PDB file of C-alpha atoms in Angstrom:
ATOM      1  CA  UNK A   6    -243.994  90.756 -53.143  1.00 57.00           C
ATOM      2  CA  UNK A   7    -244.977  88.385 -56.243  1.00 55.00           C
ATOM      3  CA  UNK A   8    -249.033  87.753 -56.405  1.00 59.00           C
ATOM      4  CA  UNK A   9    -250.089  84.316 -55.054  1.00 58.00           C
ATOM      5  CA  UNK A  10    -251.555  83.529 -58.175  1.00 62.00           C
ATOM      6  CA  UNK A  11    -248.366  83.085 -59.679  1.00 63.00           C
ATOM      7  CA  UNK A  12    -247.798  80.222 -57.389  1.00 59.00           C
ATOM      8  CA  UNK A  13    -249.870  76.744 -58.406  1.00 61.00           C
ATOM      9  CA  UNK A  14    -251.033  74.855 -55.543  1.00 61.00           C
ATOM     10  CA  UNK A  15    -253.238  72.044 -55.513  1.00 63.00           C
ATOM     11  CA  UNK A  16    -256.617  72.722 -54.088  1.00 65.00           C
ATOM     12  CA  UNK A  17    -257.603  70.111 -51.666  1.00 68.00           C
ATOM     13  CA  UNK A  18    -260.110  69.743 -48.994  1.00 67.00           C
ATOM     14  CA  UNK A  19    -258.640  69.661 -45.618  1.00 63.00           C
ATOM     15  CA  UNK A  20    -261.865  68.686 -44.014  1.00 69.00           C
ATOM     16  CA  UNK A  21    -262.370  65.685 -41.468  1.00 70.00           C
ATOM     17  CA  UNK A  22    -261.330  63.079 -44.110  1.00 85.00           C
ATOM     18  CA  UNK A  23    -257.503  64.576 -44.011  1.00 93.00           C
ATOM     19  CA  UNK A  24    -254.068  64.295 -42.561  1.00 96.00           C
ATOM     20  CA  UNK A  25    -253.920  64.717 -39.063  1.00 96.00           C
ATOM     21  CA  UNK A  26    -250.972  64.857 -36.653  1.00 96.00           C
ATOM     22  CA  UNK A  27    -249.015  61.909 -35.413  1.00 97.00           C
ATOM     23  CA  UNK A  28    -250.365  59.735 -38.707  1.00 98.00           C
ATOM     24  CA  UNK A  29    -248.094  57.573 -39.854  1.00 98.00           C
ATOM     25  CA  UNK A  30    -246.605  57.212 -43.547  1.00 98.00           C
ATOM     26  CA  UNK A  31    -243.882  56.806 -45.627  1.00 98.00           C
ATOM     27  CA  UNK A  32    -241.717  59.292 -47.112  1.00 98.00           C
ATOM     28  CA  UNK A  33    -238.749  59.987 -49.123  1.00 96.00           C
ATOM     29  CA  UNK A  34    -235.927  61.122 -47.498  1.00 94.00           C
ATOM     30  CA  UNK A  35    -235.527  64.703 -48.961  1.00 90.00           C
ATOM     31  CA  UNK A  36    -231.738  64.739 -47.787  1.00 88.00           C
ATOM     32  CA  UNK A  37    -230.860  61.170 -48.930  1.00 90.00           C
ATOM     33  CA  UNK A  38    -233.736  60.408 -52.011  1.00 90.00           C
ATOM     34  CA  UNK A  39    -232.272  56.973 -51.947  1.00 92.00           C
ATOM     35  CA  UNK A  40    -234.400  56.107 -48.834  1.00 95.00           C
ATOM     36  CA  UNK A  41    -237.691  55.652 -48.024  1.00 98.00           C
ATOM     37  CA  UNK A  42    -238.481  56.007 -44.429  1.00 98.00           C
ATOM     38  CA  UNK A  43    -240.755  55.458 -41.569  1.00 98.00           C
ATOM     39  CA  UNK A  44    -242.130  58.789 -40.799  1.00 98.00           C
ATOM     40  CA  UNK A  45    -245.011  60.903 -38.772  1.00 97.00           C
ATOM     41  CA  UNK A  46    -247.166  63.980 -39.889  1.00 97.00           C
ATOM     42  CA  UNK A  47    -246.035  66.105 -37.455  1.00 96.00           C
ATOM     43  CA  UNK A  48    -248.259  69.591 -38.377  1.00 95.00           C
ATOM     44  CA  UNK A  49    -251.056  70.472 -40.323  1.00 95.00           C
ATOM     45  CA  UNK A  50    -250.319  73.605 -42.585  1.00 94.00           C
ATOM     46  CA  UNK A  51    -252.408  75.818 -44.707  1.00 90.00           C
ATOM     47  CA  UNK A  52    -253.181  74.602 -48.443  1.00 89.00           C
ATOM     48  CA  UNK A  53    -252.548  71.819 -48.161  1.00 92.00           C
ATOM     49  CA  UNK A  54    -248.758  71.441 -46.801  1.00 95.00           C
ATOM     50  CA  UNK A  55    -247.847  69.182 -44.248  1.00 97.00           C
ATOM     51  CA  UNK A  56    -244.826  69.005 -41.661  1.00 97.00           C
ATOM     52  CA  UNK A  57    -243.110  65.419 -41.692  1.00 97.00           C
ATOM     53  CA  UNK A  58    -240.643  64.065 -39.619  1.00 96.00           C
ATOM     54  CA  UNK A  59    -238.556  60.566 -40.684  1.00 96.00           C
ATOM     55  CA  UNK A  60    -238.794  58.475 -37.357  1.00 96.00           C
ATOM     56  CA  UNK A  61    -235.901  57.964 -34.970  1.00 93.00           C
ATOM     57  CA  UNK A  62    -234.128  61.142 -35.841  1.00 83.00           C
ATOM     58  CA  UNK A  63    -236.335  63.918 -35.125  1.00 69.00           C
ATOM     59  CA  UNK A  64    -234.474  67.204 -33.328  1.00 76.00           C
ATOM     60  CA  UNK A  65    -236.254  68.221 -29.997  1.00 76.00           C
ATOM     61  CA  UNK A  66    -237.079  71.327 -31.917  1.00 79.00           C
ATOM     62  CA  UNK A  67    -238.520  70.059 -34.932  1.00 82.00           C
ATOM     63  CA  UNK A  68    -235.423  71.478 -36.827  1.00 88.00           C
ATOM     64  CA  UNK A  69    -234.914  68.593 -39.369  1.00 90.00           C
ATOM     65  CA  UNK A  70    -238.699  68.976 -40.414  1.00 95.00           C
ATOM     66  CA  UNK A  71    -239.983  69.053 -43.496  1.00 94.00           C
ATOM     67  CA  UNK A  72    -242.403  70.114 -45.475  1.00 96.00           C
ATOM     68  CA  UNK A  73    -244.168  67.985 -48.188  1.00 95.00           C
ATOM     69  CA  UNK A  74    -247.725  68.735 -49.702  1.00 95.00           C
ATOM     70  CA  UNK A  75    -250.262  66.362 -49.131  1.00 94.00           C
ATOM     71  CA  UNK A  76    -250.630  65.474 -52.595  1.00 93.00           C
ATOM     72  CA  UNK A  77    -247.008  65.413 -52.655  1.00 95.00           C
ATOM     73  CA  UNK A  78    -245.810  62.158 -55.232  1.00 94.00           C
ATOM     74  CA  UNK A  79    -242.773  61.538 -52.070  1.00 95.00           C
ATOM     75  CA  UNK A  80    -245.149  60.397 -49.502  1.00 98.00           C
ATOM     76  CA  UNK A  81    -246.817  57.060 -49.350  1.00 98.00           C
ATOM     77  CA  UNK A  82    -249.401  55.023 -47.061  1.00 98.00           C
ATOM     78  CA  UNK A  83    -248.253  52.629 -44.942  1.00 98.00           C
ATOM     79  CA  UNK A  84    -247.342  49.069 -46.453  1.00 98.00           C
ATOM     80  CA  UNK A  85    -246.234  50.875 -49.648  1.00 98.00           C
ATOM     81  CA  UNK A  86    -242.612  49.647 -49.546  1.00 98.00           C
ATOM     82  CA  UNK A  87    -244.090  45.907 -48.719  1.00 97.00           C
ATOM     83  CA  UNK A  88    -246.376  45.433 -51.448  1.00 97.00           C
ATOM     84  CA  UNK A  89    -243.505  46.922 -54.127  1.00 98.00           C
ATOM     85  CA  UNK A  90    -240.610  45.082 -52.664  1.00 97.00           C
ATOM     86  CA  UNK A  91    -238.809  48.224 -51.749  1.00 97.00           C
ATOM     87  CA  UNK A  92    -236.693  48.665 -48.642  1.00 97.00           C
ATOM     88  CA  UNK A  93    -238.352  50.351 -45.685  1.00 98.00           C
ATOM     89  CA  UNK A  94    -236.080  52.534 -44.222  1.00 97.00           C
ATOM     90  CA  UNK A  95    -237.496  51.735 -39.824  1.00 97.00           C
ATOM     91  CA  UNK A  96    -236.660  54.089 -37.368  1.00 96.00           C
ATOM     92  CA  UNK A  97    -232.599  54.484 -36.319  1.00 93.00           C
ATOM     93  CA  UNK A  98    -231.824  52.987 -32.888  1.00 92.00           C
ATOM     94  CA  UNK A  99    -235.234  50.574 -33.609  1.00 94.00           C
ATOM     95  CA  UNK A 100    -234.355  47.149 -33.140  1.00 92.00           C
ATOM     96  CA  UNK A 101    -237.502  44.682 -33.464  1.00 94.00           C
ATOM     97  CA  UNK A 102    -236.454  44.009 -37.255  1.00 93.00           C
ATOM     98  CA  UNK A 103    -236.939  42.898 -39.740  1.00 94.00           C
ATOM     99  CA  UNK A 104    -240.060  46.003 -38.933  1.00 97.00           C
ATOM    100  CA  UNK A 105    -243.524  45.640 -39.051  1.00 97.00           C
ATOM    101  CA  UNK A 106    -245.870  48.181 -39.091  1.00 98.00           C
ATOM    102  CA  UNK A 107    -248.539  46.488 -37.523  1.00 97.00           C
ATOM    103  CA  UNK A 108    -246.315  45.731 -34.555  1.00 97.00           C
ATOM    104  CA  UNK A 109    -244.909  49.927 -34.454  1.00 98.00           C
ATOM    105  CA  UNK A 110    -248.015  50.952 -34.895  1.00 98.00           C
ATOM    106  CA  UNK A 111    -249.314  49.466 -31.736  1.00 97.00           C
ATOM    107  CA  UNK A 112    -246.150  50.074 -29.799  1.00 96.00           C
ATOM    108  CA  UNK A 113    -246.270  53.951 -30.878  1.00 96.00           C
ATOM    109  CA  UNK A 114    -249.724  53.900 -30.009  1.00 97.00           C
ATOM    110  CA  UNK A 115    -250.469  55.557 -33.684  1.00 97.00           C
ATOM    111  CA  UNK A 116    -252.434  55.235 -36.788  1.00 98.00           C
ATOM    112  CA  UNK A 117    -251.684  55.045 -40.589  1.00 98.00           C
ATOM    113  CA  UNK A 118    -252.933  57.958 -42.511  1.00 98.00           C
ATOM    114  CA  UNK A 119    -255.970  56.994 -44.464  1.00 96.00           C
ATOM    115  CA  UNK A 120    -254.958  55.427 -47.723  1.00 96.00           C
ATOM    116  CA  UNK A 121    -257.572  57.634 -49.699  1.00 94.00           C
ATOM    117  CA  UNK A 122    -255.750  60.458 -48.792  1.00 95.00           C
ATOM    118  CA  UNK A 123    -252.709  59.961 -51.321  1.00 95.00           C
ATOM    119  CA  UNK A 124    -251.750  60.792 -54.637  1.00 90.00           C
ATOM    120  CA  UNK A 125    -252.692  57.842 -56.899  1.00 89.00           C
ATOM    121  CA  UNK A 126    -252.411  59.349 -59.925  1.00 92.00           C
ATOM    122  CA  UNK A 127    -250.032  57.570 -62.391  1.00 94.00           C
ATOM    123  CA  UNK A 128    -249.549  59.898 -65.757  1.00 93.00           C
ATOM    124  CA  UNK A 129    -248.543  57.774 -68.606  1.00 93.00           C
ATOM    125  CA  UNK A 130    -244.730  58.581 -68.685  1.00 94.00           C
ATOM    126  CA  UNK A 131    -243.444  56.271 -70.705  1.00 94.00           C
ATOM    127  CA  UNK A 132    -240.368  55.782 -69.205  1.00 96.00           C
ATOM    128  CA  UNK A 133    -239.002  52.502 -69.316  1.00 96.00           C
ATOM    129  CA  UNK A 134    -235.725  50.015 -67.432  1.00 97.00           C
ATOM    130  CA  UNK A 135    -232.861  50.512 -68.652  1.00 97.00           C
ATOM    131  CA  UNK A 136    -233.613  54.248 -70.623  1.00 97.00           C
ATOM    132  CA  UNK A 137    -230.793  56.672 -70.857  1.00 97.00           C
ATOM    133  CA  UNK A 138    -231.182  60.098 -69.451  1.00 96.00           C
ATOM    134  CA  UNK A 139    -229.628  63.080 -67.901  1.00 97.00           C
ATOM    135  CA  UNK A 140    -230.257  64.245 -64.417  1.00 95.00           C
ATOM    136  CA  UNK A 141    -229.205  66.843 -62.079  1.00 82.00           C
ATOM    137  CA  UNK A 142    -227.905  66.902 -58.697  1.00 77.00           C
ATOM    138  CA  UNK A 143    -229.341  69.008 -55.754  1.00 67.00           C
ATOM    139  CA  UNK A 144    -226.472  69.084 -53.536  1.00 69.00           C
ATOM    140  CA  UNK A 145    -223.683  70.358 -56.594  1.00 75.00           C
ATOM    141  CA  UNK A 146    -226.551  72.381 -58.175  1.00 74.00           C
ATOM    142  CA  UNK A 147    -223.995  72.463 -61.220  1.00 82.00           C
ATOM    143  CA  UNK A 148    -223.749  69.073 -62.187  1.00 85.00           C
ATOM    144  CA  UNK A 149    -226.045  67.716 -64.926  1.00 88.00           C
ATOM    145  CA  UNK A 150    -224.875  63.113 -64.968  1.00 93.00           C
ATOM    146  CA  UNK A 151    -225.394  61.016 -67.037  1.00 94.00           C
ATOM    147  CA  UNK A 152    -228.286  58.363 -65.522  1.00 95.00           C
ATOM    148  CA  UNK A 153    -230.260  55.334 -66.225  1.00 96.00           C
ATOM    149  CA  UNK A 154    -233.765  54.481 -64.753  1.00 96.00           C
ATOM    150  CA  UNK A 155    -233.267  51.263 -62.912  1.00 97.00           C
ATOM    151  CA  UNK A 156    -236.708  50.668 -61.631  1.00 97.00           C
ATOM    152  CA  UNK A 157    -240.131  51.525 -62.061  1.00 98.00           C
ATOM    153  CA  UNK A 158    -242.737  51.724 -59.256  1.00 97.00           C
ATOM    154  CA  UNK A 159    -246.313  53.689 -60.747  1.00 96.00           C
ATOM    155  CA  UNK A 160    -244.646  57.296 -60.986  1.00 96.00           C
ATOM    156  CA  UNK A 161    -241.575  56.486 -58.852  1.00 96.00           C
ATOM    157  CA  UNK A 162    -238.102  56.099 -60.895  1.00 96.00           C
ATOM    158  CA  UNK A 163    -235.255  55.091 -59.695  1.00 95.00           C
ATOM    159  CA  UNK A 164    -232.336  56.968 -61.208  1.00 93.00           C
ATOM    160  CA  UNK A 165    -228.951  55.224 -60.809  1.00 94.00           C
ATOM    161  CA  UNK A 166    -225.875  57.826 -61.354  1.00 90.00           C
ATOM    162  CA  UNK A 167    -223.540  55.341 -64.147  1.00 94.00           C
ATOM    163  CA  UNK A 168    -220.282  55.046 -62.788  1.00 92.00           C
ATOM    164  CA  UNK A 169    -221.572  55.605 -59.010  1.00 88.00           C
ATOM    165  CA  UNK A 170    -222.416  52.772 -56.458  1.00 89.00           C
ATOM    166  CA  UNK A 171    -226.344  51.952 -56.116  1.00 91.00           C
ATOM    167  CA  UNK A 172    -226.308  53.683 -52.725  1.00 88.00           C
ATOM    168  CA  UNK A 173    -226.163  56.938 -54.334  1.00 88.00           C
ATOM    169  CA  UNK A 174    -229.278  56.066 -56.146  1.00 91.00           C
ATOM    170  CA  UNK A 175    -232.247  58.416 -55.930  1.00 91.00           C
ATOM    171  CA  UNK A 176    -235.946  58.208 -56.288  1.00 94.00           C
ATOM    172  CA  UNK A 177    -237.232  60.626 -58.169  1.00 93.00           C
ATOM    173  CA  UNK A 178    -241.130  61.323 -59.815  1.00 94.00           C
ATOM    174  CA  UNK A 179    -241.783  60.865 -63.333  1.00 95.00           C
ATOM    175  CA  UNK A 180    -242.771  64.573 -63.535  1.00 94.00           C
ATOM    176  CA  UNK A 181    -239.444  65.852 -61.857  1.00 93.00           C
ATOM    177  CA  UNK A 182    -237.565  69.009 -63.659  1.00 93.00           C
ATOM    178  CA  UNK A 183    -234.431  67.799 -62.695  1.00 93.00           C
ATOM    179  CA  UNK A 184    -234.412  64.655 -65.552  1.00 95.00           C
ATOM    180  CA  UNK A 185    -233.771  65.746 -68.812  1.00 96.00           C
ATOM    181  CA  UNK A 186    -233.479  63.420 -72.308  1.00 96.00           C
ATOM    182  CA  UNK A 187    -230.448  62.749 -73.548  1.00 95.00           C
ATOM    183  CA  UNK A 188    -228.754  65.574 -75.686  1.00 96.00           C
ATOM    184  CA  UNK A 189    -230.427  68.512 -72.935  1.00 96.00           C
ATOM    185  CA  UNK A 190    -227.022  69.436 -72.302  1.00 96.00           C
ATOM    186  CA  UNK A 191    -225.701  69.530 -75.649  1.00 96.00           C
ATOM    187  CA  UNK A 192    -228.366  71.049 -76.899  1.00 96.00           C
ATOM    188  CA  UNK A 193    -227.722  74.152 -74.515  1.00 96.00           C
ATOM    189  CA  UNK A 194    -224.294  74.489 -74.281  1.00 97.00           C
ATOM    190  CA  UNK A 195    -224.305  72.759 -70.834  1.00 95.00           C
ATOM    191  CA  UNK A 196    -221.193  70.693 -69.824  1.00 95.00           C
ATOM    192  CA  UNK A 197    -222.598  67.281 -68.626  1.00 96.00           C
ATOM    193  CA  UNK A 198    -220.888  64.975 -66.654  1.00 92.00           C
ATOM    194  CA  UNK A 199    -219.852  61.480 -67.649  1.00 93.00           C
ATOM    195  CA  UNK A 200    -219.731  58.738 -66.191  1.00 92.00           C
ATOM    196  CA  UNK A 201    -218.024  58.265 -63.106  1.00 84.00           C
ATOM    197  CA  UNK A 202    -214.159  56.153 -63.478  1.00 78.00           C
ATOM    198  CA  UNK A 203    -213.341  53.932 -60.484  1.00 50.00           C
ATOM    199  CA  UNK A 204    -209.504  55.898 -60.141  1.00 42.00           C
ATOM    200  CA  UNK A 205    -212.203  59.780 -59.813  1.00 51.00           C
ATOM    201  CA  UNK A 206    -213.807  58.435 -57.147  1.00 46.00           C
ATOM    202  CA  UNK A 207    -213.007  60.915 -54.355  1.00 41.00           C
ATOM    203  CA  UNK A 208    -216.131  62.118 -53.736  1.00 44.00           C
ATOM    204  CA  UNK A 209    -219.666  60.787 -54.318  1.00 43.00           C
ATOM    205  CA  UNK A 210    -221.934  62.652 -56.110  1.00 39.00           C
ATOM    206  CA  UNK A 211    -225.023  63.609 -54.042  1.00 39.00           C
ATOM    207  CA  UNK A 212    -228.369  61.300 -53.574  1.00 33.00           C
ATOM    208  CA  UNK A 213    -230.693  64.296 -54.126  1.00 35.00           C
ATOM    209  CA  UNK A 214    -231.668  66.159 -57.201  1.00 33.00           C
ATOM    210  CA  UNK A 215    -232.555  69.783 -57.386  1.00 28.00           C
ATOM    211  CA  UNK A 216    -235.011  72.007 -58.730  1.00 36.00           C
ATOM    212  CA  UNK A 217    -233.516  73.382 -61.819  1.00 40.00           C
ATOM    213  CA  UNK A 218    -236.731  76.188 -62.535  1.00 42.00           C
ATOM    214  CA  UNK A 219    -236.744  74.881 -66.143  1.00 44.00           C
ATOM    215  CA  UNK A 220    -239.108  72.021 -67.539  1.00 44.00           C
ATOM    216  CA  UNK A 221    -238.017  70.354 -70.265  1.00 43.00           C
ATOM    217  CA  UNK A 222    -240.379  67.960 -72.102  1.00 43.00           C
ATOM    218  CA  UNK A 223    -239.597  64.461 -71.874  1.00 40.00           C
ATOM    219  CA  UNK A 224    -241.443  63.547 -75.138  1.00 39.00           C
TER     220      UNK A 224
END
């Protein structure tokens, strides 16, 4: 068993002024990070963690959870996607579109989780449109692309895979260990992969990146 203290975890005070469930918010899609979705808090967890669930495709069971912290830079208040010009992801099977949150929230008979309660922090990245960099992908854990940031939102980038459709896009945070500069691979003897051709398109890479264990600095 390792010692908890090896773990970090931000302290936070889960007292009344806190996520509670059946709040509403909006999340990245941890299984397709090129969406950002309607979604509940459906449990409370220790430390911090919460249970979320994208709208409309919940299992009975609570199978296709998952589990984001509440400080988590993936989860946003309601109205986030509006006010950035982002797609909102609504509910499948909902059809009052183009959705509104003031009309769902009434209809669902829920709230929006507090805005206080979210991350606002913005670190000073310095990443900018149009940068080259190199980025990994969760579902081939292997592959290291070659990406470019196509947008900027606070700490959100969007990293578009060159030679791959925008669909396949992904947001990802600023402070993510799966981006890397230019030259990461290289510099460790790691094969990267170029950019896609139109006649190797078989199979699209993945929309989700992956947790690599290693942080390389960005600077």
């Amino acid at each position: 068993m390792f010692p908890s203290l090896l773990f970090q975890v931000k302290d936070v005070e889960q007292s009344e002024e806190w996520f509670k469930e059946g709040m509403k918010l909006e999340a990245i899609d941890p299984l397709n990070l090129s969406a950002i979705c309607v979604a509940t808090v459906k449990k409370v967890l220790a430390d911090g963690y919460l249970m979320i669930g994208i709208d409309g495709s919940e299992a009975v069971d609570g199978s296709d959870w998952f589990c984001y912290h509440g400080m988590s830079p993936s989860i946003f208040p309601v109205g986030f996607c509006e006010i950035n010009n982002i797609e909102l992801t609504p509910p499948k099977g909902y059809m009052k579109l183009p959705f509104k949150w003031f009309d769902y929230l009434r209809e669902m008979g829920s709230v929006a989780a507090p805005v206080n309660l979210f991350n606002k922090e913005v670190p000073n990245h310095g990443f900018r449109i149009g940068m080259k960099l190199e980025a990994v992908d969760l579902m081939e854990p292997r592959l290291v692309c070659v990406a470019t940031v196509t947008r900027i939102v606070h700490r959100l980038l969007r990293i578009h895979f060159d030679g791959w459709e925008d669909e396949y896009d992904q947001w990802v945070d600023c402070e993510s260990p799966d981006l890397y500069p230019v030259g990461w691979c290289q510099l460790t003897g790691y094969q990267l992969q170029p950019p896609a051709s139109q006649s190797k398109k078989v199979v699209p890479p993945s929309s989700s990146l992956f947790r690599t264990g290693v942080n390389i600095p960005l600077s």
